[in-house]
PDB file of C-alpha atoms in Angstrom:
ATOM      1  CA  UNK A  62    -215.857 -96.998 -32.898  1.00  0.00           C
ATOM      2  CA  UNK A  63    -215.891 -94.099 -34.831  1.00  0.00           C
ATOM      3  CA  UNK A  64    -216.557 -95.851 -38.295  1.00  0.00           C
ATOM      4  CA  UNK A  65    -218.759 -96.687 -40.937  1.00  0.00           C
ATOM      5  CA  UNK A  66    -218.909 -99.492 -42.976  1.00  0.00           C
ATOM      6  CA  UNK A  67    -220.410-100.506 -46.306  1.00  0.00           C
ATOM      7  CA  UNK A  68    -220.274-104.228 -48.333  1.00  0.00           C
ATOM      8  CA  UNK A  69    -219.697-105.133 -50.726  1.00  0.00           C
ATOM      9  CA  UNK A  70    -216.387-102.849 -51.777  1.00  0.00           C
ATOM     10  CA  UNK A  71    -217.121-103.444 -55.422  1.00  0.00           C
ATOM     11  CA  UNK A  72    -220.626-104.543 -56.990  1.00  0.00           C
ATOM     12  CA  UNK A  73    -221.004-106.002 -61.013  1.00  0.00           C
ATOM     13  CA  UNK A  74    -224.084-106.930 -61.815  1.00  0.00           C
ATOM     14  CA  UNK A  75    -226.873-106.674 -64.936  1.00  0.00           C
ATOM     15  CA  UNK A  76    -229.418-104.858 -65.748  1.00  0.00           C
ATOM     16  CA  UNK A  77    -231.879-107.647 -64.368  1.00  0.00           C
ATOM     17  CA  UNK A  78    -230.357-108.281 -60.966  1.00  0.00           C
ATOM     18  CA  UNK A  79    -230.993-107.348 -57.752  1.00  0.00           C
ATOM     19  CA  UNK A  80    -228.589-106.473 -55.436  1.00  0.00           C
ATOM     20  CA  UNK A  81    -228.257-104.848 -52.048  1.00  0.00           C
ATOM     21  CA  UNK A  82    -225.916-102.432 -50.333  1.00  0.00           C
ATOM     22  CA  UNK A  83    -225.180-102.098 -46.749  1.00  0.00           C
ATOM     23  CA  UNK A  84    -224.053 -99.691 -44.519  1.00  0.00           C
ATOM     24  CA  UNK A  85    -223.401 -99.784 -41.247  1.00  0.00           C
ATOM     25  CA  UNK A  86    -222.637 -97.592 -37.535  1.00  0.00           C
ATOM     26  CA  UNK A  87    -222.080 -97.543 -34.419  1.00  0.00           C
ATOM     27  CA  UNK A  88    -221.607 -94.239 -33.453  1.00  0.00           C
ATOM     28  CA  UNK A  89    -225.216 -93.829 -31.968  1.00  0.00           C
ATOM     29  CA  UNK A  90    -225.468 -91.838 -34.860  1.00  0.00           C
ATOM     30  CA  UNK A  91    -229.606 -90.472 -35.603  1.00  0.00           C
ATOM     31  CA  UNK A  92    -229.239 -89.723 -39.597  1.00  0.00           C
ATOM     32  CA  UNK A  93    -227.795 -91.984 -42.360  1.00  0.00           C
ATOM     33  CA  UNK A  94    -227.382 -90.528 -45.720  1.00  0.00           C
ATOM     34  CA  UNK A  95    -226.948 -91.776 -49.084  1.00  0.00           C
ATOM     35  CA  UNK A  96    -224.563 -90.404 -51.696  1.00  0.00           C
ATOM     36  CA  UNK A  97    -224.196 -90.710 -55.238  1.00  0.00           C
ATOM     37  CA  UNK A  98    -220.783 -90.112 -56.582  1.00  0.00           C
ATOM     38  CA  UNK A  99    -219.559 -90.115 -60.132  1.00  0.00           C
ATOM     39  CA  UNK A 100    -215.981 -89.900 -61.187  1.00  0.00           C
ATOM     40  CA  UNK A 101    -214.101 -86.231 -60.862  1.00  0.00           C
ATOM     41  CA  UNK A 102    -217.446 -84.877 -59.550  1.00  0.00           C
ATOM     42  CA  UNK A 103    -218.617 -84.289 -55.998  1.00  0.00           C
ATOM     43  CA  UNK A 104    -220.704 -86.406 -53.831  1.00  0.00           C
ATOM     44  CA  UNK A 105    -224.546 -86.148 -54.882  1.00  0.00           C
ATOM     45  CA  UNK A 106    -227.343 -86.498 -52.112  1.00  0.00           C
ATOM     46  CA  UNK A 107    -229.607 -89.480 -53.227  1.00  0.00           C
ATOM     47  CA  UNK A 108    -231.501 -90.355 -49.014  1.00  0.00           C
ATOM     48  CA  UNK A 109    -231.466 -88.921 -45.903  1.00  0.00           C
ATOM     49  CA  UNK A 110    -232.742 -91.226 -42.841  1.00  0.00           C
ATOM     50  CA  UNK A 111    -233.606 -89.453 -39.701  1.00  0.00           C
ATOM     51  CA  UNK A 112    -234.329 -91.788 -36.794  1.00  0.00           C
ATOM     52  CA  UNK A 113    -234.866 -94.296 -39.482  1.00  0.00           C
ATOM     53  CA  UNK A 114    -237.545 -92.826 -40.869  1.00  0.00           C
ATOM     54  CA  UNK A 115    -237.148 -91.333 -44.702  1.00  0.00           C
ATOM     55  CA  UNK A 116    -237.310 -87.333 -44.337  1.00  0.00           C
ATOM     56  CA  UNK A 117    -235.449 -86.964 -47.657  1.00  0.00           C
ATOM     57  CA  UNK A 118    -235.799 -87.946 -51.427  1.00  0.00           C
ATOM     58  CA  UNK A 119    -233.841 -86.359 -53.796  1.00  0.00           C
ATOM     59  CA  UNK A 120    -235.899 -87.092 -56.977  1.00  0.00           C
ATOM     60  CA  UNK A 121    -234.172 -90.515 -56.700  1.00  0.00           C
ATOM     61  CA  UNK A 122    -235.793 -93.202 -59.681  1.00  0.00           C
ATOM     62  CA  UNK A 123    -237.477 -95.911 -57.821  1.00  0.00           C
ATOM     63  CA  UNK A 124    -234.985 -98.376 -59.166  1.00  0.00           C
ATOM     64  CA  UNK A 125    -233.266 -97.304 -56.266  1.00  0.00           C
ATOM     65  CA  UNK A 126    -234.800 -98.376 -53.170  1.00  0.00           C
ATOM     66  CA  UNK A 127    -233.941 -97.136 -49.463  1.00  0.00           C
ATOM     67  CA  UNK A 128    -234.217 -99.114 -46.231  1.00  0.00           C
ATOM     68  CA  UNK A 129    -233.143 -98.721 -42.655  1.00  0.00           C
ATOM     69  CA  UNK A 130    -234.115-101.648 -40.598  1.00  0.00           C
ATOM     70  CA  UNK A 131    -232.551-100.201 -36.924  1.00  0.00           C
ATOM     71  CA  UNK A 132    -230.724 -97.201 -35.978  1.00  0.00           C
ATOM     72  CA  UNK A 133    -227.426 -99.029 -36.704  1.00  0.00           C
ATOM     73  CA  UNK A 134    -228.324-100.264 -40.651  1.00  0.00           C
ATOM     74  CA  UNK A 135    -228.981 -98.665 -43.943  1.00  0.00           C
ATOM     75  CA  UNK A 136    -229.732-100.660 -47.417  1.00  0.00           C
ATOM     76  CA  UNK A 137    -229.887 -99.951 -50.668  1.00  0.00           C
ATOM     77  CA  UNK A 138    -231.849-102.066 -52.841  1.00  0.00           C
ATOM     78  CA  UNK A 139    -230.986-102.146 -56.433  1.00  0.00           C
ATOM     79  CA  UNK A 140    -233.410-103.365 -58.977  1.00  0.00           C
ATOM     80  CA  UNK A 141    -232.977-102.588 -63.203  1.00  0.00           C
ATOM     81  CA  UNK A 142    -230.375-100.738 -63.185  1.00  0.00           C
ATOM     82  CA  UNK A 143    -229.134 -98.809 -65.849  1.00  0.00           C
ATOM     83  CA  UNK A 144    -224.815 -98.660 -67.066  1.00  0.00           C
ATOM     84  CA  UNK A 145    -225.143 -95.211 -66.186  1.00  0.00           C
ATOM     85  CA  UNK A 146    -226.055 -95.754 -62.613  1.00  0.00           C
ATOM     86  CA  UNK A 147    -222.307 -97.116 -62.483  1.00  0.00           C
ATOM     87  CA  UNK A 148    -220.887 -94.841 -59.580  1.00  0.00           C
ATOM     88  CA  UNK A 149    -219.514 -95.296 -56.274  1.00  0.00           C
ATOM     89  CA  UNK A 150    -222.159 -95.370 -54.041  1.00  0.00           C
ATOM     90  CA  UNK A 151    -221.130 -93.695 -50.605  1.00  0.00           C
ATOM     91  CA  UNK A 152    -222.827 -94.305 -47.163  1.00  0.00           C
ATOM     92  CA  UNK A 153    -222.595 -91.440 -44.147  1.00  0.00           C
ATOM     93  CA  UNK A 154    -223.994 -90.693 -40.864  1.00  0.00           C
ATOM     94  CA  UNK A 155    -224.020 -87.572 -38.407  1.00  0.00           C
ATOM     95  CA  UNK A 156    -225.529 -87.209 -34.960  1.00  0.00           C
ATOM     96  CA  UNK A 157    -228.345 -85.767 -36.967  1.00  0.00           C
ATOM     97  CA  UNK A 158    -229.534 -83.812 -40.004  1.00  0.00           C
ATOM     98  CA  UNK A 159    -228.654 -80.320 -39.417  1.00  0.00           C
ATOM     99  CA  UNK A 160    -226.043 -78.808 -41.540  1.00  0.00           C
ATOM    100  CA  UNK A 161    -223.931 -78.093 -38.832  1.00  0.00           C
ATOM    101  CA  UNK A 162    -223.263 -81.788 -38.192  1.00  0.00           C
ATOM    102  CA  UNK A 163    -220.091 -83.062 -39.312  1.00  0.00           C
ATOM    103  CA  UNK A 164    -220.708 -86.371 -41.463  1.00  0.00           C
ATOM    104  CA  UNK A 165    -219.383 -89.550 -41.498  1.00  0.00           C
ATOM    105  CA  UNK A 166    -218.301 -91.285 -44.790  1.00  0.00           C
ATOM    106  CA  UNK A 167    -217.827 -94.860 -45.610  1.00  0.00           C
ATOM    107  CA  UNK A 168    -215.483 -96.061 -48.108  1.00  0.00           C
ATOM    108  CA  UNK A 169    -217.845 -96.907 -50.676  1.00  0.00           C
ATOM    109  CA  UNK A 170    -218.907 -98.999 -52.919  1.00  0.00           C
ATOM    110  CA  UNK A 171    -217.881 -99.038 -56.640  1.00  0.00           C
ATOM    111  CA  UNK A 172    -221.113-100.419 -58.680  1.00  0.00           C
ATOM    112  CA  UNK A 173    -220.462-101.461 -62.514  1.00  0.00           C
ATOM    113  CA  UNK A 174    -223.742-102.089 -64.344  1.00  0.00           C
ATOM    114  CA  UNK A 175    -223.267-104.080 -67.515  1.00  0.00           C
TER     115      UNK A 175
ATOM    116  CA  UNK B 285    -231.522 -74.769 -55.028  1.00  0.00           C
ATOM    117  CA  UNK B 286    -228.409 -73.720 -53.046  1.00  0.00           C
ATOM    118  CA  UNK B 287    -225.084 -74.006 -54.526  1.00  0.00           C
ATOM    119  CA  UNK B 288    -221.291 -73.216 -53.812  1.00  0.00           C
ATOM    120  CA  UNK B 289    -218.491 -73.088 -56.283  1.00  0.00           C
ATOM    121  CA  UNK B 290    -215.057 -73.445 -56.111  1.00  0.00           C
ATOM    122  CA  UNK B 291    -211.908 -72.122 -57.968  1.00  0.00           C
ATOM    123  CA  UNK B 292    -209.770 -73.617 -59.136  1.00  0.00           C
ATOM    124  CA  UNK B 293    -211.104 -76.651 -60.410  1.00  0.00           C
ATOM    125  CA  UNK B 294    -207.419 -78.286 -60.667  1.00  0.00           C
ATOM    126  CA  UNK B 295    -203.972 -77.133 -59.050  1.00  0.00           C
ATOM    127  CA  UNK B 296    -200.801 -78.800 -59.936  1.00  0.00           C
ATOM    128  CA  UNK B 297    -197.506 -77.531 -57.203  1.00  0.00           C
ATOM    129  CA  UNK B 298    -194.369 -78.845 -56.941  1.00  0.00           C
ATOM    130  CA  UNK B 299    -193.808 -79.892 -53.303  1.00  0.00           C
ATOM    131  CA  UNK B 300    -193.263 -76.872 -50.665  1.00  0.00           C
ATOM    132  CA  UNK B 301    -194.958 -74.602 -52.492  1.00  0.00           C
ATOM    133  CA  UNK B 302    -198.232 -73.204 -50.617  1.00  0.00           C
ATOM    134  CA  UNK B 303    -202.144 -74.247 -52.531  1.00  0.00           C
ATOM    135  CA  UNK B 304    -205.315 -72.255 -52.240  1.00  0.00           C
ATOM    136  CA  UNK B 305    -208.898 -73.356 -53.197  1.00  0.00           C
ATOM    137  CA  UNK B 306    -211.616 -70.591 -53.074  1.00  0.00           C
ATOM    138  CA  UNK B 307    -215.730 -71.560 -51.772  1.00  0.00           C
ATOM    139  CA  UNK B 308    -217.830 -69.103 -53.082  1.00  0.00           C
ATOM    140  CA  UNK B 309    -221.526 -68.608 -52.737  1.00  0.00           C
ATOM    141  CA  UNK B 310    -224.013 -66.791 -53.984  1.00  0.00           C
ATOM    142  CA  UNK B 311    -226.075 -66.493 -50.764  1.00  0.00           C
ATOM    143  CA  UNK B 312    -225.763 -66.395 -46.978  1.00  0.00           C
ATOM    144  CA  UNK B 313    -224.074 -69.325 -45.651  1.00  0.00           C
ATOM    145  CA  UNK B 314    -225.118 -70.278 -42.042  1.00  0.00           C
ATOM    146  CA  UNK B 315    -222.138 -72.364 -41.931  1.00  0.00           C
ATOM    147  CA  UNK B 316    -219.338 -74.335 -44.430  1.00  0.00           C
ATOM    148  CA  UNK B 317    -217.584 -77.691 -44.104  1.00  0.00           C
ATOM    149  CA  UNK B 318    -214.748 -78.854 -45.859  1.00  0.00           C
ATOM    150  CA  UNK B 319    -213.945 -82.552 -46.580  1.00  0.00           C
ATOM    151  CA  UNK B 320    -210.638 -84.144 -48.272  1.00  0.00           C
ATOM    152  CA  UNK B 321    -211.122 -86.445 -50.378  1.00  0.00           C
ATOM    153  CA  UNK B 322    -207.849 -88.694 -51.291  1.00  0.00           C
ATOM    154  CA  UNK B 323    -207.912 -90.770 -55.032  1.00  0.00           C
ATOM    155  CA  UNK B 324    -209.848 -93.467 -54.654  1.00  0.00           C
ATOM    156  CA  UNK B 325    -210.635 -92.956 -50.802  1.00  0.00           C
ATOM    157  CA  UNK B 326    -214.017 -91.297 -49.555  1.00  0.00           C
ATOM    158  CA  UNK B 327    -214.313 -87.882 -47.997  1.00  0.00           C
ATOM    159  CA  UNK B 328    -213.108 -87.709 -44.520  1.00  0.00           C
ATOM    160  CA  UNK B 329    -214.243 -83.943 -43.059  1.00  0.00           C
ATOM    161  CA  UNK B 330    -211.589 -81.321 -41.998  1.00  0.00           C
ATOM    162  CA  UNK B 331    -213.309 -78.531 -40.418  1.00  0.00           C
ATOM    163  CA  UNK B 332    -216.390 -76.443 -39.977  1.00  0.00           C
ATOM    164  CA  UNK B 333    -216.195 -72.129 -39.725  1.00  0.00           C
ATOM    165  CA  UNK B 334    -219.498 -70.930 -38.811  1.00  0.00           C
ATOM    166  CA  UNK B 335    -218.724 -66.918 -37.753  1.00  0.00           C
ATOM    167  CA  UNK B 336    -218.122 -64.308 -39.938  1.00  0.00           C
ATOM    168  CA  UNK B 337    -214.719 -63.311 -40.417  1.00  0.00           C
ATOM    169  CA  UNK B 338    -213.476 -66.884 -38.664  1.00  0.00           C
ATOM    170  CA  UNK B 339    -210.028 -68.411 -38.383  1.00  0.00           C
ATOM    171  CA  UNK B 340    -209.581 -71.713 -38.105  1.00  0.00           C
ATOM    172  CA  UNK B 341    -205.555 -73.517 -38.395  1.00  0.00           C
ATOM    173  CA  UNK B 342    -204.653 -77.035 -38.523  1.00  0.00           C
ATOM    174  CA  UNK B 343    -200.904 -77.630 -38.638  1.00  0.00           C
ATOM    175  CA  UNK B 344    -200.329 -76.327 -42.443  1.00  0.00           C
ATOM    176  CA  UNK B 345    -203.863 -75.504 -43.073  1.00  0.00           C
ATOM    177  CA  UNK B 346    -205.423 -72.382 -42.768  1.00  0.00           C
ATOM    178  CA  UNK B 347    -209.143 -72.266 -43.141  1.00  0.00           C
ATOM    179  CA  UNK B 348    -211.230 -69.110 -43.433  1.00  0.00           C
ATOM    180  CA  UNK B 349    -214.930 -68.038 -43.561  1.00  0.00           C
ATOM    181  CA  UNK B 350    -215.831 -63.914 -45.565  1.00  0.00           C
ATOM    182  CA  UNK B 351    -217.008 -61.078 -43.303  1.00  0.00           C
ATOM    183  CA  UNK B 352    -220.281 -61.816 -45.499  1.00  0.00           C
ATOM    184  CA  UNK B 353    -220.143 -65.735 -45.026  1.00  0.00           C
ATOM    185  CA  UNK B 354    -220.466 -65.490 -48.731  1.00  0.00           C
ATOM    186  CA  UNK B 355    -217.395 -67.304 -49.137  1.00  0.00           C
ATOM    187  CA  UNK B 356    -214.557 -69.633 -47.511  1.00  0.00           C
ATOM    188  CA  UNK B 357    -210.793 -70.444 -48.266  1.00  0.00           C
ATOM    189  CA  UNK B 358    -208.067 -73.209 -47.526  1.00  0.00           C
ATOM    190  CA  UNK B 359    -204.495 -72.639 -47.763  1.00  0.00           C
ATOM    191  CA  UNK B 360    -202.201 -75.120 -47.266  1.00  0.00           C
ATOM    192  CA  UNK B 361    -198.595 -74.172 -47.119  1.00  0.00           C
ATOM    193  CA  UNK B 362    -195.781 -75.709 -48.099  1.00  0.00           C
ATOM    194  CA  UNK B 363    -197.068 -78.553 -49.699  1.00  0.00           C
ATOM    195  CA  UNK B 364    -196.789 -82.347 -49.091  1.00  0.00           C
ATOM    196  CA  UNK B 365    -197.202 -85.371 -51.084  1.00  0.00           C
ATOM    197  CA  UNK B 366    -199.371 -86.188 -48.316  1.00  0.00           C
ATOM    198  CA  UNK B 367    -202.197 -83.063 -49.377  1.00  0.00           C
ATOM    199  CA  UNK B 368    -202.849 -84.812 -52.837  1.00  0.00           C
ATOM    200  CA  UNK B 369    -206.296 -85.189 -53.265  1.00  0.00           C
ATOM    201  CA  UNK B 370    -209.591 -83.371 -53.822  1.00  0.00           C
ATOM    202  CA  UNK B 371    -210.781 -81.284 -51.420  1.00  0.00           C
ATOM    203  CA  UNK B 372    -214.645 -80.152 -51.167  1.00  0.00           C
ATOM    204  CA  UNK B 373    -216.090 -77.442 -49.333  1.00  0.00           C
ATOM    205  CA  UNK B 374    -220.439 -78.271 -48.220  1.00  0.00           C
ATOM    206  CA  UNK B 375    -222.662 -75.357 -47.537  1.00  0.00           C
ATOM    207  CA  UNK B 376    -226.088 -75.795 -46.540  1.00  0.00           C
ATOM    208  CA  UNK B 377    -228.750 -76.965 -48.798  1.00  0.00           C
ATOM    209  CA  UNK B 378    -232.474 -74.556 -49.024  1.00  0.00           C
ATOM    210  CA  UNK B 379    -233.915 -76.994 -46.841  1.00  0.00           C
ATOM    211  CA  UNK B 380    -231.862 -76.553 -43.911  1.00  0.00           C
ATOM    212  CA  UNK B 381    -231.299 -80.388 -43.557  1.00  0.00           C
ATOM    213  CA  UNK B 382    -227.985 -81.886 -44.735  1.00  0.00           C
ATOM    214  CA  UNK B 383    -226.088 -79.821 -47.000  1.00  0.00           C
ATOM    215  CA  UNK B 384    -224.364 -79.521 -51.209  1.00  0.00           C
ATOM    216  CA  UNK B 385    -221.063 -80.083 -51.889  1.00  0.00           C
ATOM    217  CA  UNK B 386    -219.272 -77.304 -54.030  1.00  0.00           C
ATOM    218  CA  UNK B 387    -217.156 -79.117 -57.232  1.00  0.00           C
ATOM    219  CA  UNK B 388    -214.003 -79.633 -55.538  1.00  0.00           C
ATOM    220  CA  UNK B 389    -210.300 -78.674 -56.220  1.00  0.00           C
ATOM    221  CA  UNK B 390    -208.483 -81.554 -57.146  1.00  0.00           C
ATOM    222  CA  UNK B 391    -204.870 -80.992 -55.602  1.00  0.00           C
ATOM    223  CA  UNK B 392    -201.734 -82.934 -57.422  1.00  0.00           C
ATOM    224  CA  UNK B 393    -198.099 -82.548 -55.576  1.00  0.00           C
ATOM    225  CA  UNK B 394    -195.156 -82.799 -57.241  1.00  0.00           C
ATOM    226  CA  UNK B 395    -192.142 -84.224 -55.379  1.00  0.00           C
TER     227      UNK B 395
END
């Protein structure tokens, strides 16, 4: 299985909610990654998850809150969102965190906050 | 921190005519990736060069890496409808861990 996953495909919710995203591999994979992605603009590093432990932050507001639970999962809790944190929110994972390590993408998911 | 740019930032070809992006960076890279990116998909990685002076085909793609590793190219020739999308080259971030993603060249075919 040479995938990654991520629910929900498409996310609305308000400023007040709280939501989670979730990610998902089976690869055996060591590092999970977060991504940030606005429209016509690359991919933006928001987590990186080495053997589920957090070994990078990129400045990320603490709305935003990171979670991996086994080797397998990664979450992303969402809490007071703002409408510009609207974005598709992309999961990956490599055999580990070197740059040499080709990475995994999910398909996303697209996050409108109202 | 690190960063890679890319020219152009758009290309528009009529089908069967050949499409070059340019990586460039203002430091040593150790290494570059490129990804594709199709509208509304999610990058899905083509390749890594990692010598100087590298080589690297795949079918209609040609993928190389500077004698100074400063900077990386992809031509495709003779275009498809099938190439549309944006495609990304990633050099390694100051950290060492993980790496940046350069702008992207967003790719439209004609047919």
């Amino acid at each position: 299985d040479t995938e990654v996953t991520q629910t929900p495909k498409h996310l609305v919710m308000g400023m007040t909610n709280k939501k989670s995203l979730k990610c998902e591999q089976h690869m055996g994979h060591r590092a999970m990654y977060w991504y940030k992605q606005k429209a016509k603009k690359p991919p933006e590093l928001m987590f990186v998850y080495s053997y589920e432990k957090l070994s990078i932050n990129e400045s990320v507001p603490s709305r935003f809150s990171p979670e991996c639970p086994n080797s397998s999962l990664l979450n992303l809790h969402l809490h007071a969102l703002q409408p510009e944190d609207s974005a598709l929110y992309l999961c990956a994972s490599s055999t580990g965190t070197s740059a040499y390590n080709e990475q995994f993408f999910g398909p996303g998911t697209r996050l409108t906050v109202l | 921190g690190q960063q890679v740019m890319q020219i152009p930032q758009y290309q528009h070809v009529q089908e069967g005519e050949d499409f070059t992006t340019y990586c460039n960076s203002s430091t040593t890279l150790s290494n570059i990736q490129w990804y594709k990116q199709r509208p509304g998909g999610h990058p899905v990685f083509l390749i890594q060069l990692v010598k100087s002076g590298e080589v690297k085909k795949q079918k209609r793609l040609t993928f190389q890496f500077g004698e100074a590793k400063k900077n990386s190219s992809l031509h495709i020739t003779a275009t498809q409808t099938t190439d549309v999308g944006t495609y990304f080259c990633a050099g390694p971030a100051n950290y060492g861990q993980n790496f940046v993603f350069g702008p992207g060249t967003r790719l439209s075919v004609l047919p």
